[in-house]
Amino acid sequence: MNIRPHYFNLAILFFTGLILALIVFILITMYIRNRRGGKLKKWKLMANLLIRKAIFFEDDGDNNKTIQLTQRTHQLLNADPHFRELLTGELLNARKNISGTSAGNLKQLYLQLSLQNFAVERLKSLKWYIKAQAIQELAVMGIKEQITHIYRFTNHAKELVRMEAQMAVVKLYGFEGLRFLDVVSYPITEWQQIRLLHELSHTPAENFSGIEKWLKSENKTVIVFALKLARDYHRFELYHAITACLPDHDPDVRLQAIITLGELYRDDTAALLISRLLKEDIKHQLAIVKVLKNIAAEQDMPVLLDLLNTGNPQLQLGVAKSLAGLGPEGMKALQHHPLADKHPLDQIINQIKSEVAV
Amino acid sequence: MSWQTIITDIFTYCILGYSVLLLMCYVFIGIYSIGETNNYLHKNSFTDYRILAGSTQAPSISILAPAYNEGANIIENVRSLLSIHYNNMEVIIINDGSRDDSLDKLIAAYDLYKADFFVNQQIATKNVRGVYKSRNNVYRKLWVVDKDNGGKADALNVGVNIARNDYIVCIDVDCILEQDALLKLAKPFLENPGQRVIATGGVIRIANGCEIEGGRLTRINLPKEFLPRVQTLEYIRAFLLGRMAWSRLNGLLLISGAFGAFDKEIVIKCGGYDHRTVGEDMELVVRMRRYMEERNEPYKVAFIPDPLCWTEAPATFKILGRQRNRWTRGTIETLKFHRVMFFNPDYGLLGMVSYPYWFFFEFLAPIVEFTGFVSFLVFSLFGWINWSFFLTLLAFIFSFGFLYSVFAILMEVLTYNQYKRQKDIVNLVITAFLEPLIFHPFVVWAAIKGNIDLLRKKNSWGEMTRQGLSQKKSSN
């Protein structure tokens, strides 16, 4: 054996040293954490007292009146960045859950403590999560002065920075903030779309513009988002622009257009969707059938009955539900279908009957 | 040079080469996982899961929970599942032909009636005897399916056939979920445009020793017994290091059967769970990945490091042996079914890295270790052992293993820090020291038995008797 045990001895020594170092590091970390735990509790209490004071603060019409701070708070703010971080965090949490005058008071406290200066400084950080945190902080506290900076980040290469900047402009400017959709070249994830729609739901819906342009965007995720906006804000005047999305080559756009038409439909929508049915894959066919359940009318009955002949039981179930949705006539037609007593339609009809009974 | 020396040298070099390669993989996994965990923790600090909980746009989820003779705890377990924070979901309990009174208990507790329900047999399964719904609107999310016994894979396939939502979450009925577990598991499906997320997994933790009330975990404790405690360490190592690194590579082959979410459409297109294997959880993930690779569709199997699900670990060697025996058979069966991918560049990373890693370092590792041990006995019997070199090598391997475990403990402390008392961490370090001496040899032996059982064509699951977590306030 030519391998020298010497090398292994060195490796063993190295591993052992590393093990000891890691164990010591773990124990010291835990010790510091446990010690800091007590201090953090005290600080948290101080921060919460201050926040409570700010929430119930009344300026009696005197705009120059400031929220009184204790000497200890002043000292800590200047001396300990950890305390500043904690206080900022607590302020943000409180601000997220409070609106009205109290929210304004929290902003006043934030400005009084000059915390926005630290956030602006962090906007310049090269670390994406620090930059994103700063954007979120400024947006939550409603600091509009940095909007030019923040707006530039709405198409930032780092996903989180981009997402927080998009949220910030919407938080600060409502529907007007959506103008970033004109230029955004990166995809807007479904998660981000949910967040944006949630944020917009807190803003009074004016007759905002832009959807028509976004429906023609090069960015397919912008089209999907625009379709959701049209649906949520009942923009019936965009009907033709929405139907124009039905033959789009992107499956997500087509799916969203189908779902949107389920909310913004006209007399001819059912026929239009039925005409698309056979050109689509099963996922989109099922989406169409689901929409038809709510919008199909008696004149669509012959086509629906014809669709029962497709071999796919899932589709048959959907079509049968659409027929049942047409009322007693639809149910009767369903039961008289030539396949009505054959599997699987017989079971499907039984299920629908029992659902109707419940 | 005598022939004995040649034989021992060749053998030693082979084993050494294999070990060094394995250790290098571990070093890579350990380091590579740090970035992924860090990235996730930073991203997660921006996430307000409440938005998803209330959103009508949240992915629709069907929870599938197979139950076989779970009568003792079934009512509590179902209640726990129904109380999960997620709006857009249904809970499907599949009674897999239980011989106890599970179904009767469910009918009585949840006021169930047998509903007319068309079961679309998209995946072939054993006979479904009935589908039950509750008359009480409070339990409108609950479906109970009664079927002929066919095993876990068959029960899950019935669940897939019945599920009406886009995503399925497969769960062991006796697992305890964190309140926000579904929200966290669902989010990756919304985050990757241009790349379809076909499955998501989360960290499973050991619940032995923890305090549980009303199906909820109220206090986390480190298990007092050695076996559950060593499995706690093993799970931390596997989930926080191994799976995070594989997730970063997008090479994950396994999402635990105890808790994982899947894209239903792909599951159905793949033919559902394979009931020919006892490792149906791994097999499904491999098949789904293979399906996507063969169609050249961009995809991802996501993994999140949050502890989402707590489960009871085997507390006796007998039960642990059965579990590890089954895991070994499942791994080998899966590798065998998909052997076409072995070093096959058509399957990209899956064929060139993930599959070979599992083959060499998951399937072969216990065999190599066992062979090494037997050879050691033979060589020492014939006096062919260079004892000083042998002891040096042993110390080398032992110290590396210990270091890797301590590193995993460090990661746990720096990230989720579930065990807050210093005493617990010291206990974990002691456990890490003892693991290679007591636990590891047993696990290797169980894996060897798994190999033998597979050769004998034994394909039973092996009874997994549990002490039960919800029966008492603190279980151990």
Short mmCIF file of N, CA and C in Angstrom, two decimals, chain A residues 169-240:
data_model
loop_
_atom_site.label_atom_id
_atom_site.label_comp_id
_atom_site.label_asym_id
_atom_site.label_seq_id
_atom_site.Cartn_x
_atom_site.Cartn_y
_atom_site.Cartn_z
N VAL A 169 -44.81 50.76 -6.09
CA VAL A 169 -45.45 51.80 -6.91
C VAL A 169 -46.98 51.66 -6.88
N VAL A 170 -47.45 50.43 -6.78
CA VAL A 170 -48.90 50.23 -6.69
C VAL A 170 -49.41 50.67 -5.32
N LYS A 171 -48.64 50.36 -4.29
CA LYS A 171 -49.03 50.76 -2.94
C LYS A 171 -49.08 52.29 -2.83
N LEU A 172 -48.10 52.94 -3.44
CA LEU A 172 -48.01 54.40 -3.31
C LEU A 172 -48.94 55.15 -4.27
N TYR A 173 -49.15 54.59 -5.46
CA TYR A 173 -49.94 55.33 -6.45
C TYR A 173 -51.17 54.58 -6.97
N GLY A 174 -51.50 53.47 -6.36
CA GLY A 174 -52.70 52.73 -6.76
C GLY A 174 -52.64 52.30 -8.22
N PHE A 175 -53.77 52.43 -8.91
CA PHE A 175 -53.86 51.96 -10.30
C PHE A 175 -52.88 52.70 -11.21
N GLU A 176 -52.61 53.95 -10.84
CA GLU A 176 -51.66 54.74 -11.64
C GLU A 176 -50.27 54.07 -11.64
N GLY A 177 -49.98 53.43 -10.53
CA GLY A 177 -48.67 52.76 -10.39
C GLY A 177 -48.49 51.61 -11.37
N LEU A 178 -49.60 51.14 -11.93
CA LEU A 178 -49.52 50.00 -12.85
C LEU A 178 -48.83 50.34 -14.17
N ARG A 179 -48.46 51.61 -14.34
CA ARG A 179 -47.85 51.97 -15.62
C ARG A 179 -46.51 51.25 -15.84
N PHE A 180 -45.99 50.61 -14.79
CA PHE A 180 -44.78 49.81 -15.02
C PHE A 180 -45.05 48.66 -15.99
N LEU A 181 -46.34 48.32 -16.12
CA LEU A 181 -46.70 47.23 -17.05
C LEU A 181 -46.40 47.60 -18.51
N ASP A 182 -46.29 48.89 -18.77
CA ASP A 182 -45.97 49.34 -20.14
C ASP A 182 -44.58 48.87 -20.56
N VAL A 183 -43.70 48.77 -19.58
CA VAL A 183 -42.29 48.55 -19.93
C VAL A 183 -41.69 47.25 -19.39
N VAL A 184 -42.38 46.62 -18.47
CA VAL A 184 -41.74 45.46 -17.81
C VAL A 184 -41.47 44.35 -18.84
N SER A 185 -40.23 43.88 -18.83
CA SER A 185 -39.88 42.86 -19.82
C SER A 185 -39.74 41.48 -19.18
N TYR A 186 -39.61 41.45 -17.87
CA TYR A 186 -39.50 40.16 -17.17
C TYR A 186 -40.91 39.61 -16.89
N PRO A 187 -41.02 38.30 -16.75
CA PRO A 187 -42.35 37.75 -16.46
C PRO A 187 -42.86 38.20 -15.09
N ILE A 188 -44.17 38.39 -15.01
CA ILE A 188 -44.79 38.68 -13.70
C ILE A 188 -45.37 37.35 -13.24
N THR A 189 -44.80 36.81 -12.18
CA THR A 189 -45.23 35.48 -11.75
C THR A 189 -46.68 35.53 -11.25
N GLU A 190 -47.29 34.36 -11.20
CA GLU A 190 -48.67 34.29 -10.70
C GLU A 190 -48.75 34.80 -9.27
N TRP A 191 -47.70 34.47 -8.50
CA TRP A 191 -47.65 34.92 -7.10
C TRP A 191 -47.67 36.44 -7.03
N GLN A 192 -46.86 37.08 -7.90
CA GLN A 192 -46.81 38.53 -7.92
C GLN A 192 -48.16 39.10 -8.38
N GLN A 193 -48.80 38.43 -9.31
CA GLN A 193 -50.11 38.90 -9.77
C GLN A 193 -51.13 38.87 -8.63
N ILE A 194 -51.07 37.80 -7.83
CA ILE A 194 -51.97 37.69 -6.68
C ILE A 194 -51.71 38.86 -5.71
N ARG A 195 -50.43 39.13 -5.47
CA ARG A 195 -50.08 40.22 -4.55
C ARG A 195 -50.57 41.56 -5.08
N LEU A 196 -50.34 41.80 -6.36
CA LEU A 196 -50.75 43.08 -6.94
C LEU A 196 -52.26 43.25 -6.88
N LEU A 197 -52.99 42.18 -7.23
CA LEU A 197 -54.45 42.27 -7.20
C LEU A 197 -54.94 42.50 -5.76
N HIS A 198 -54.27 41.86 -4.82
CA HIS A 198 -54.63 42.04 -3.41
C HIS A 198 -54.40 43.49 -2.99
N GLU A 199 -53.27 44.04 -3.40
CA GLU A 199 -52.96 45.43 -3.05
C GLU A 199 -53.98 46.38 -3.69
N LEU A 200 -54.31 46.11 -4.94
CA LEU A 200 -55.26 46.98 -5.65
C LEU A 200 -56.65 46.91 -5.03
N SER A 201 -56.96 45.77 -4.42
CA SER A 201 -58.30 45.61 -3.84
C SER A 201 -58.52 46.60 -2.68
N HIS A 202 -57.43 47.16 -2.13
CA HIS A 202 -57.57 48.15 -1.06
C HIS A 202 -57.72 49.58 -1.60
N THR A 203 -57.57 49.69 -2.92
CA THR A 203 -57.58 51.03 -3.53
C THR A 203 -58.93 51.24 -4.22
N PRO A 204 -59.55 52.40 -4.06
CA PRO A 204 -60.81 52.64 -4.76
C PRO A 204 -60.60 52.52 -6.26
N ALA A 205 -61.47 51.73 -6.91
CA ALA A 205 -61.29 51.48 -8.34
C ALA A 205 -61.84 52.63 -9.15
N GLU A 206 -60.94 53.44 -9.68
CA GLU A 206 -61.39 54.49 -10.59
C GLU A 206 -61.43 53.85 -11.98
N ASN A 207 -61.85 54.66 -12.92
CA ASN A 207 -61.89 54.13 -14.28
C ASN A 207 -60.49 54.22 -14.88
N PHE A 208 -59.61 53.37 -14.37
CA PHE A 208 -58.21 53.48 -14.79
C PHE A 208 -58.02 53.01 -16.23
N SER A 209 -56.99 53.53 -16.84
CA SER A 209 -56.76 53.19 -18.25
C SER A 209 -55.49 52.34 -18.38
N GLY A 210 -55.33 51.75 -19.53
CA GLY A 210 -54.10 51.00 -19.79
C GLY A 210 -54.35 49.54 -20.15
N ILE A 211 -55.49 48.99 -19.69
CA ILE A 211 -55.70 47.55 -19.87
C ILE A 211 -55.64 47.17 -21.35
N GLU A 212 -56.28 48.00 -22.17
CA GLU A 212 -56.33 47.66 -23.60
C GLU A 212 -54.91 47.52 -24.18
N LYS A 213 -54.05 48.46 -23.76
CA LYS A 213 -52.66 48.43 -24.23
C LYS A 213 -51.95 47.17 -23.70
N TRP A 214 -52.19 46.86 -22.42
CA TRP A 214 -51.52 45.70 -21.82
C TRP A 214 -52.01 44.39 -22.43
N LEU A 215 -53.25 44.40 -22.92
CA LEU A 215 -53.77 43.19 -23.55
C LEU A 215 -53.02 42.87 -24.85
N LYS A 216 -52.29 43.87 -25.35
CA LYS A 216 -51.53 43.65 -26.59
C LYS A 216 -50.03 43.61 -26.31
N SER A 217 -49.68 43.44 -25.04
CA SER A 217 -48.26 43.49 -24.66
C SER A 217 -47.46 42.34 -25.28
N GLU A 218 -46.17 42.58 -25.46
CA GLU A 218 -45.26 41.53 -25.94
C GLU A 218 -45.04 40.51 -24.81
N ASN A 219 -45.15 41.01 -23.59
CA ASN A 219 -44.93 40.17 -22.41
C ASN A 219 -46.23 39.42 -22.10
N LYS A 220 -46.21 38.11 -22.29
CA LYS A 220 -47.44 37.31 -22.15
C LYS A 220 -48.01 37.36 -20.73
N THR A 221 -47.13 37.47 -19.75
CA THR A 221 -47.65 37.51 -18.38
C THR A 221 -48.37 38.83 -18.11
N VAL A 222 -47.99 39.87 -18.83
CA VAL A 222 -48.70 41.15 -18.71
C VAL A 222 -50.12 40.99 -19.28
N ILE A 223 -50.22 40.26 -20.39
CA ILE A 223 -51.56 40.03 -20.97
C ILE A 223 -52.44 39.26 -19.97
N VAL A 224 -51.85 38.22 -19.36
CA VAL A 224 -52.62 37.43 -18.39
C VAL A 224 -53.09 38.32 -17.25
N PHE A 225 -52.19 39.16 -16.77
CA PHE A 225 -52.55 40.05 -15.66
C PHE A 225 -53.63 41.05 -16.10
N ALA A 226 -53.49 41.56 -17.31
CA ALA A 226 -54.49 42.52 -17.82
C ALA A 226 -55.87 41.86 -17.91
N LEU A 227 -55.88 40.59 -18.31
CA LEU A 227 -57.16 39.86 -18.39
C LEU A 227 -57.79 39.74 -16.99
N LYS A 228 -56.93 39.50 -16.01
CA LYS A 228 -57.45 39.40 -14.63
C LYS A 228 -58.00 40.74 -14.17
N LEU A 229 -57.29 41.82 -14.54
CA LEU A 229 -57.78 43.17 -14.17
C LEU A 229 -59.13 43.43 -14.82
N ALA A 230 -59.23 43.08 -16.10
CA ALA A 230 -60.49 43.31 -16.82
C ALA A 230 -61.63 42.54 -16.14
N ARG A 231 -61.33 41.32 -15.72
CA ARG A 231 -62.34 40.48 -15.07
C ARG A 231 -62.73 41.04 -13.70
N ASP A 232 -61.72 41.35 -12.89
CA ASP A 232 -62.01 41.80 -11.53
C ASP A 232 -62.70 43.16 -11.49
N TYR A 233 -62.41 44.00 -12.49
CA TYR A 233 -63.00 45.34 -12.48
C TYR A 233 -64.09 45.51 -13.53
N HIS A 234 -64.61 44.37 -13.96
CA HIS A 234 -65.81 44.32 -14.84
C HIS A 234 -65.70 45.29 -16.03
N ARG A 235 -64.64 45.17 -16.79
CA ARG A 235 -64.43 46.09 -17.92
C ARG A 235 -65.06 45.50 -19.18
N PHE A 236 -66.39 45.59 -19.21
CA PHE A 236 -67.14 45.02 -20.34
C PHE A 236 -66.76 45.65 -21.68
N GLU A 237 -66.33 46.93 -21.62
CA GLU A 237 -66.01 47.62 -22.88
C GLU A 237 -64.79 46.99 -23.57
N LEU A 238 -64.07 46.12 -22.85
CA LEU A 238 -62.88 45.50 -23.45
C LEU A 238 -63.19 44.14 -24.06
N TYR A 239 -64.46 43.84 -24.20
CA TYR A 239 -64.90 42.51 -24.65
C TYR A 239 -64.15 42.06 -25.91
N HIS A 240 -64.07 42.91 -26.90
CA HIS A 240 -63.45 42.50 -28.17
C HIS A 240 -61.95 42.27 -28.01
#
